[in-house]
Short mmCIF file of C-alpha atoms in Angstrom, two decimals:
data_model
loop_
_atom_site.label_atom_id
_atom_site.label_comp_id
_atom_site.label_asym_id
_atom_site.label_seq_id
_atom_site.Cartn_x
_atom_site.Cartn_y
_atom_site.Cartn_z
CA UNK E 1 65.67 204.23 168.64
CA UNK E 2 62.16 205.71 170.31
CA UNK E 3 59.06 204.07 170.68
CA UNK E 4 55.68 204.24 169.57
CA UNK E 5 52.14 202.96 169.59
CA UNK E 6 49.87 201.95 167.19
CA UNK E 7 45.92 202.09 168.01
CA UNK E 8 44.23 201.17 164.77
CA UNK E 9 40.76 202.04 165.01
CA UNK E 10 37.70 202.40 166.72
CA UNK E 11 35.03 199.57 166.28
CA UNK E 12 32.45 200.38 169.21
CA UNK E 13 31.75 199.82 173.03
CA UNK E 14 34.44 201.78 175.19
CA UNK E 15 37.57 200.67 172.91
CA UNK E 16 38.11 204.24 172.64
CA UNK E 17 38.54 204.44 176.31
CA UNK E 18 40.66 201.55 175.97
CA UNK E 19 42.91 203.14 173.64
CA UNK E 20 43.52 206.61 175.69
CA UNK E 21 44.49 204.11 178.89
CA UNK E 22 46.65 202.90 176.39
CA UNK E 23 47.89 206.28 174.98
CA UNK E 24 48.39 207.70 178.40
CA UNK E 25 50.57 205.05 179.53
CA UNK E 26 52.98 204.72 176.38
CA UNK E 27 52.95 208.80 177.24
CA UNK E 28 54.43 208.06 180.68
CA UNK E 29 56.93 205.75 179.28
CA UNK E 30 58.40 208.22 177.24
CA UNK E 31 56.71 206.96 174.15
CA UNK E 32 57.60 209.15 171.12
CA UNK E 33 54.49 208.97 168.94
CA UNK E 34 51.06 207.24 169.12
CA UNK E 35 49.86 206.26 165.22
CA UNK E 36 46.36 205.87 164.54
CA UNK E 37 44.83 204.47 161.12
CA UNK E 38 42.08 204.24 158.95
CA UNK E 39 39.79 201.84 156.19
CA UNK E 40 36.21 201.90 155.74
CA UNK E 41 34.72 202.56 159.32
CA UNK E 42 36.44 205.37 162.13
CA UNK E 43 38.34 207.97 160.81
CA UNK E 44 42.05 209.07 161.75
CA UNK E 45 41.98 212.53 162.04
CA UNK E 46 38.62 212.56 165.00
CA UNK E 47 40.50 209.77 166.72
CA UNK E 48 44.06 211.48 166.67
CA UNK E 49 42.19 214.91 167.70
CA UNK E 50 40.18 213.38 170.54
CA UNK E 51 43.59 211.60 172.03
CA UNK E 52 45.53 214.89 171.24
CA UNK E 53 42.88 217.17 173.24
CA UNK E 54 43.49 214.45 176.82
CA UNK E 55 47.46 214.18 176.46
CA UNK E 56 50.62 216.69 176.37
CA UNK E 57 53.68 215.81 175.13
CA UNK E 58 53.76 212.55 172.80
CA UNK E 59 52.69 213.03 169.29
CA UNK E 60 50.48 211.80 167.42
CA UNK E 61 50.24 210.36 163.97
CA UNK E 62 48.05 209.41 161.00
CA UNK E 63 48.91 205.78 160.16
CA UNK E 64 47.30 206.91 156.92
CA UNK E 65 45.42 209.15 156.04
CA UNK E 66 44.24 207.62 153.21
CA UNK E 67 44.81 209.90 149.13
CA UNK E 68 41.96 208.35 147.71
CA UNK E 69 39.72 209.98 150.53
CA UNK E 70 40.54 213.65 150.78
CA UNK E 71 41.89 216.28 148.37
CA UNK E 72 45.39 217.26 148.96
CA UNK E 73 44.05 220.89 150.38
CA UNK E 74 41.68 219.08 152.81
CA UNK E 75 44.53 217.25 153.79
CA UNK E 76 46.39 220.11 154.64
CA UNK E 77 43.63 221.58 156.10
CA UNK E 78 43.68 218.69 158.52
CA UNK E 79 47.45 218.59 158.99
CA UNK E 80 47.59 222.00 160.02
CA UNK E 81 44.43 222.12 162.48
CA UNK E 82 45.98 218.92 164.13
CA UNK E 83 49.42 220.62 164.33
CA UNK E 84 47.85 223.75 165.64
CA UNK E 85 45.74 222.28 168.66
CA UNK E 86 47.97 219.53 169.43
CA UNK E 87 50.62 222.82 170.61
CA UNK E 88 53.04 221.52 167.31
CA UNK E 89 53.08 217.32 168.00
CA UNK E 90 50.71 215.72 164.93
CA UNK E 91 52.54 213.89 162.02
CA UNK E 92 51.20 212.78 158.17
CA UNK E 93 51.27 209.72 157.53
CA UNK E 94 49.82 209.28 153.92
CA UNK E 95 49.06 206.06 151.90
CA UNK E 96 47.03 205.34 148.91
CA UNK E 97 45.55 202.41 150.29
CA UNK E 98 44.56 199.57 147.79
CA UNK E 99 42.39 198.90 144.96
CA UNK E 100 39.75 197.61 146.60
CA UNK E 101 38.87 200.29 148.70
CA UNK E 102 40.25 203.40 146.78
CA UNK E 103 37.95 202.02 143.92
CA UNK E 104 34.86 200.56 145.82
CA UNK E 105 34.65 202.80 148.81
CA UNK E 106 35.81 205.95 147.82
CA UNK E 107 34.98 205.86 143.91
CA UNK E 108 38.88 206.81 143.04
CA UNK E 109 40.68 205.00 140.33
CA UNK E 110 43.77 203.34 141.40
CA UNK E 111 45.88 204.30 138.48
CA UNK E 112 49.48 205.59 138.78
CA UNK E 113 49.91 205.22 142.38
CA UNK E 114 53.22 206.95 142.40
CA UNK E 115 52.69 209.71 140.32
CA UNK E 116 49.14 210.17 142.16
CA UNK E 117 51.33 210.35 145.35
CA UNK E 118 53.80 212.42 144.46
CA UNK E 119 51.54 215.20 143.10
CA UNK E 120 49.22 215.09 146.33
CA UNK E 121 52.08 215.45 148.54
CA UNK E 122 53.58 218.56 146.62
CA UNK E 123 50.29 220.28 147.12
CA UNK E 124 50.02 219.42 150.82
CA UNK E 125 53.86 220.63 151.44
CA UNK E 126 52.71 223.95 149.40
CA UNK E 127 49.59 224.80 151.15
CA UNK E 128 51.48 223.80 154.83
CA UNK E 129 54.05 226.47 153.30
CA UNK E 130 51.13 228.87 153.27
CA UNK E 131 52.30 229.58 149.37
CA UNK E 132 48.89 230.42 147.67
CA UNK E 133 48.57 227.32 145.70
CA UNK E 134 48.60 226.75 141.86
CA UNK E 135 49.49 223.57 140.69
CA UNK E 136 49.12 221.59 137.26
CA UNK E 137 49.34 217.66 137.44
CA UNK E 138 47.98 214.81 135.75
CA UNK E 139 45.52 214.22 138.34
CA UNK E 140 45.63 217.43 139.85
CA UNK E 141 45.38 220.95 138.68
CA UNK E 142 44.27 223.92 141.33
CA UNK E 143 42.84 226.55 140.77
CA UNK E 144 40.62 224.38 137.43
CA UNK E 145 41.39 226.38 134.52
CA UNK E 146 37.87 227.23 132.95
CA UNK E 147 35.80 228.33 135.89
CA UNK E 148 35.54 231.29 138.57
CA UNK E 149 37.84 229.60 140.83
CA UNK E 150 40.99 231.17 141.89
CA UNK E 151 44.59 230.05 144.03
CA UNK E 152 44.11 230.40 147.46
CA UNK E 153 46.12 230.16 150.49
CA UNK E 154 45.69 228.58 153.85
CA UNK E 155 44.55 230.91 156.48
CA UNK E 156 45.15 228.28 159.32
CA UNK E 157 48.94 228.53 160.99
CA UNK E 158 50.29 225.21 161.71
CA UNK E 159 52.49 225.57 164.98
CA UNK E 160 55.75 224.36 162.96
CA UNK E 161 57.27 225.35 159.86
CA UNK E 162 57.42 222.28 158.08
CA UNK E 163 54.99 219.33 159.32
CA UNK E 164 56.41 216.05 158.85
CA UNK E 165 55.31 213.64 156.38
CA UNK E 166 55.76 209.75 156.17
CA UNK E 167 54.28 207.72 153.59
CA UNK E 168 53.43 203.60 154.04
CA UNK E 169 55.24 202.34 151.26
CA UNK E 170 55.60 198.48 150.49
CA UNK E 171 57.01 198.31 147.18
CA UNK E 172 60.36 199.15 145.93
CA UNK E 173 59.52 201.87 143.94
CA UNK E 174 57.52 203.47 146.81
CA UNK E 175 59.96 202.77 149.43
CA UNK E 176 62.69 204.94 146.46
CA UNK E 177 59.55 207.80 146.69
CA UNK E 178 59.48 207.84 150.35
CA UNK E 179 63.02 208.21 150.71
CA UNK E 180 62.66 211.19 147.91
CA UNK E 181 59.66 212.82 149.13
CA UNK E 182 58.79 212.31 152.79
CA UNK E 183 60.18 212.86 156.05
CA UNK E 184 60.01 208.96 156.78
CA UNK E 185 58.40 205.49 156.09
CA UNK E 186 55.69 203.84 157.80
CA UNK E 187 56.73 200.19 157.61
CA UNK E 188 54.92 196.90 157.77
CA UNK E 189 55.58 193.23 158.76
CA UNK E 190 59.23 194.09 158.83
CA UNK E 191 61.66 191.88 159.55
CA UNK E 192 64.81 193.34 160.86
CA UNK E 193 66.49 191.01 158.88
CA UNK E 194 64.79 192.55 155.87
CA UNK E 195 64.63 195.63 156.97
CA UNK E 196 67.93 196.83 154.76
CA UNK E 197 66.71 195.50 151.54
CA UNK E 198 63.87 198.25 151.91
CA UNK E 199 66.49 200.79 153.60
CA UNK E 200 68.44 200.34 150.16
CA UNK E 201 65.72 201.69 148.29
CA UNK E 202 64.67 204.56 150.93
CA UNK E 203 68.54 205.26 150.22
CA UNK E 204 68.12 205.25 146.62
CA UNK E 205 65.53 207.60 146.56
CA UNK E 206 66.98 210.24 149.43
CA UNK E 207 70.24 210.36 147.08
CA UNK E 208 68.27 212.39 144.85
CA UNK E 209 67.97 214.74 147.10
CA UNK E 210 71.72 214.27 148.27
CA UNK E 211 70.67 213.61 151.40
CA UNK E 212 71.30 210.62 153.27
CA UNK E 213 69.00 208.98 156.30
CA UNK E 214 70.07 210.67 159.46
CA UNK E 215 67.21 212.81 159.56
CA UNK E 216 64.71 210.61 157.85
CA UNK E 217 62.61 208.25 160.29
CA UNK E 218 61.91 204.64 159.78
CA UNK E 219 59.04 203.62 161.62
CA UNK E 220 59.11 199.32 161.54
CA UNK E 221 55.30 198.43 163.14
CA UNK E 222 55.89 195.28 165.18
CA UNK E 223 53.02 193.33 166.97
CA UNK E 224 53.88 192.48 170.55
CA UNK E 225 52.75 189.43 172.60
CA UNK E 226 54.07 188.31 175.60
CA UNK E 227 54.18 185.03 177.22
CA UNK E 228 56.71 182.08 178.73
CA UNK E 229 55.98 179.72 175.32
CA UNK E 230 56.61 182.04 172.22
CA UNK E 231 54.59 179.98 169.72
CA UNK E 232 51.39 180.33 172.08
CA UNK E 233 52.54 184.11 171.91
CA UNK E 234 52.60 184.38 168.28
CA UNK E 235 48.54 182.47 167.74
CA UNK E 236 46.89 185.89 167.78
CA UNK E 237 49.12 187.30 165.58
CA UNK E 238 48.35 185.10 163.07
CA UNK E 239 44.88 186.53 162.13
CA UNK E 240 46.64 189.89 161.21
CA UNK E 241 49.26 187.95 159.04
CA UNK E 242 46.67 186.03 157.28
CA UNK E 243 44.72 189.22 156.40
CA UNK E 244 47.37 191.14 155.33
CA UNK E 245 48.62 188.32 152.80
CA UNK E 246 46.25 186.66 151.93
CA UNK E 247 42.97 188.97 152.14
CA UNK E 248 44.42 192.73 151.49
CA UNK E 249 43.97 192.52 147.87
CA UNK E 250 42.63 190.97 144.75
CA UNK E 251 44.63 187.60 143.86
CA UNK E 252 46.51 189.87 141.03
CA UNK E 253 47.20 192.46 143.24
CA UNK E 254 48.06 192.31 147.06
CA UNK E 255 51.43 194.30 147.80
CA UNK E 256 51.49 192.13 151.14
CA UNK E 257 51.67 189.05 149.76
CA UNK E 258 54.32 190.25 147.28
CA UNK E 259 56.28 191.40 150.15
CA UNK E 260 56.09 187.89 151.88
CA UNK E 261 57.55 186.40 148.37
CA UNK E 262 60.39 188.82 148.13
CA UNK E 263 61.18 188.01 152.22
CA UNK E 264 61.56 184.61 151.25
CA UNK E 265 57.89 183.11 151.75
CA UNK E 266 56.73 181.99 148.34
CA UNK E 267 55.07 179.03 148.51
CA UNK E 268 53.63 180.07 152.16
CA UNK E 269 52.31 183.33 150.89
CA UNK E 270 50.61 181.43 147.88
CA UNK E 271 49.10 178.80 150.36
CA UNK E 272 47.78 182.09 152.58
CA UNK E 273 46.55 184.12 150.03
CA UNK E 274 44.36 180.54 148.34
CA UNK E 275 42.64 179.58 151.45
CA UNK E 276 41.86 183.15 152.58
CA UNK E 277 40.03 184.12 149.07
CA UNK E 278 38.68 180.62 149.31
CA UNK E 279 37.17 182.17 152.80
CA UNK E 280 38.84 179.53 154.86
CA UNK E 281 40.33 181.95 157.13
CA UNK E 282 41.11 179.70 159.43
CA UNK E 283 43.27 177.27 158.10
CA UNK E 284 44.93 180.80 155.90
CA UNK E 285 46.09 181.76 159.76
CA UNK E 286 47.20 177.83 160.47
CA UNK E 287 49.71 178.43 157.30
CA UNK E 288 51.13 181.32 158.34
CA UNK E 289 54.68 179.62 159.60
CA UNK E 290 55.81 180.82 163.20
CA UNK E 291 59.15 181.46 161.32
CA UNK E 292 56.88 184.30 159.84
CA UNK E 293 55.09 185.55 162.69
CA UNK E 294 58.27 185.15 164.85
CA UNK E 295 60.35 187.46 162.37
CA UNK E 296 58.35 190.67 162.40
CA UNK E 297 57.18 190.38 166.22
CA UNK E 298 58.16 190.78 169.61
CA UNK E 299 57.16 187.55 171.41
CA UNK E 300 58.12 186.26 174.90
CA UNK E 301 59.52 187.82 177.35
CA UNK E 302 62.25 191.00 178.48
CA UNK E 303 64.94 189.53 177.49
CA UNK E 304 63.86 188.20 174.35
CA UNK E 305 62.67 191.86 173.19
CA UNK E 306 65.92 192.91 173.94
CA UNK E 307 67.74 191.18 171.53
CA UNK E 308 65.24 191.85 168.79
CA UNK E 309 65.23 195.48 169.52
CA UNK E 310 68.90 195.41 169.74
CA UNK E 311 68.45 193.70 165.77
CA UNK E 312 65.93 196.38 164.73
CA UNK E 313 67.92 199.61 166.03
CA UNK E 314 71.17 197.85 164.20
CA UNK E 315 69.23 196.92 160.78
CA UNK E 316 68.37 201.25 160.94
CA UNK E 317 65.03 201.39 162.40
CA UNK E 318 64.59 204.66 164.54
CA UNK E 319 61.14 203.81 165.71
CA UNK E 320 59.17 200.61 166.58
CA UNK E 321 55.41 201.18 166.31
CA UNK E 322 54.48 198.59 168.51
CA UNK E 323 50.96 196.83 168.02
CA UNK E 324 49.59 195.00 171.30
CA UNK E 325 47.69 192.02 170.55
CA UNK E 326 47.00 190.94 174.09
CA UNK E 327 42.86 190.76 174.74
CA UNK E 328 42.45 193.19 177.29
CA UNK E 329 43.50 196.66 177.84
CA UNK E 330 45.46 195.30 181.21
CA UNK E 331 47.35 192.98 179.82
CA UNK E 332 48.11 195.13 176.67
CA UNK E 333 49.81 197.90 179.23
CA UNK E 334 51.56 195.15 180.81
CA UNK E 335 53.31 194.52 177.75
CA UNK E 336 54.20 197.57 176.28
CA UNK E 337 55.79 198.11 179.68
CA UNK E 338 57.62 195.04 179.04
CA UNK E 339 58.67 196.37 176.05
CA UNK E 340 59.86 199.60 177.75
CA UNK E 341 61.95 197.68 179.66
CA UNK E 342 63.21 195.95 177.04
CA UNK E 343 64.27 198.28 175.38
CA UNK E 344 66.31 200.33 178.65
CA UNK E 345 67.86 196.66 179.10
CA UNK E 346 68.92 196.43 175.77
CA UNK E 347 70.43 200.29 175.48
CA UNK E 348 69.62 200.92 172.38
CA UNK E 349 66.58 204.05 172.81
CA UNK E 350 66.97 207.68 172.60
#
């Protein structure tokens, strides 16, 4: 099992500079992959380029792009420019974000998520083939039919033959796609004790292709916080919980708080997701149970991370995406070394 590092996004000030310190230090740990992700304010792909261009050997990662914002041939565009000045180390991660913003940020209808997916990623594995590209979908058909346009190909070389895609699935049926289409998942508040539920579908959907998961990556992204009392570790923690379950979605739709209710959080998720749209945010983060919190994080200290890393590399994750939630940029490199350490004393990296 490796380790990576997820930076989110820029907001303003120097946080930028904050996240290369960070960066360059899971880089000397022997970090595999740094994973950076977007909404509606910085972009992923400036951010991943600008912390490619100042490091050398760990990758790094769109922890999504999002479908709803580019075509697939800008996407591949992307892919490949990333791939080609990074000397061969960027990965694609791809999501199709939510309802909410697909539809009232980027104008895209969030219709047939799957199907939307699975054409967008056959024209982004066809232009990164450099295959001149025709292609007739639902929602996409290249070159349009009844104008002067014609199938092109992409004139950019990536460095590798084949760059690797994951997609953030939450739901069954896109955890089966990801296992049929991708090169591995991008995971969320997982639970190691969940975590082979969601493997069973990955499986369901790789044994379409006959293939199995040895060379398919499971990225679980864990929030870190260390600290001698574990339920003062998991407090900040609880803001990101709340949003995600309660806030991340319309009351009919939020995949997050479905995923809370199938890991055994029913009632909880319901209380969440009612006081968050009710914009009382902060009694939505009181209700999210340390039970919760405690289940998809790394709290405390070495030793504790040990034994949870020693869970996650048993339930079949092959990365942890670790999210520091400590205030400052100091304390948030002491913990990821922490982790490090963890993870030599519990023998279970690669």
């Amino acid at each position: 099992m490796r380790l990576g590092l997820n930076i989110g996004f820029v907001y303003g000030g120097d946080d930028h500079l904050d996240h290369l310190r960070l960066v360059k230090e899971a880089e000397a740990l022997g970090f595999s992959v740094t994973w950076a992700a977007e909404a509606y304010g910085s972009d992923a792909a400036t951010l991943l380029t600008w912390i490619a261009a100042q490091t050398t050997t760990i990758d790094v990662g769109a922890a999504v792009f999002q479908i709803p914002a580019r075509t697939p041939a800008m996407t591949a565009m992307t892919a490949a420019t990333l791939d080609r000045l990074s000397n061969g180390r960027f990965r694609l991660g791809l999501g199709v974000s939510g309802p909410q913003v697909s539809e009232g940020w980027h104008g895209v209808r969030f219709s047939q998520p799957l199907l939307r997916t699975r054409e967008y990623v056959d024209i982004v594995n066809a232009a990164l083939r450099r295959e001149t590209v025709a292609y007739e979908g639902k929602y996409f058909t290249l070159p349009l039919p009844d104008g002067p346009g014609k199938a092109l190909k992409l004139t950019v070389h990536p460095i590798r033959d084949h760059v690797p895609i994951y997609l953030a699935a939450v739901g069954p049926k896109n955890l089966e796609l990801a296992g049929e289409i991708a090169d591995g998942w991008l995971g969320i508040l997982n639970d190691p004790a969940y975590l082979g539920e969601q493997l069973n579908h990955i499986r369901t959907g790789r044994s379409t292709r006959q293939q199995g998961l040895d060379d398919f990556d499971v990225v679980a992204s864990v929030p870190v916080m260390t600290g001698d009392d574990v339920r003062t570790a998991a407090d900040p923690i609880r803001g990101y919980a709340a949003l995600y379950i309660g806030g991340m979605g319309s009351r009919e739709k939020n995949f997050y708080n479905a995923l809370a209710v199938r890991m055994g959080y029913a009632d909880e998720a319901k209380e969440i997701q009612d006081l968050y749209l009710d914009k009382k945010h902060r009694e939505a983060m009181a209700a999210v149970p340390f039970g919760f919190l405690d289940s998809i994080s790394l709290l405390g200290g070495k030793e504790r991370m040990a034994e949870k890393l020693t869970a996650y590399a048993e339930a079949g994750a092959t990365t942890v995406a670790l999210t520091p939630f400590a205030p400052t940029v100091e304390q948030r490199i002491a913990d990821i070394r922490t982790v490090a350490e963890a993870l030599d004393l519990a023998g279970v990296g690669s």
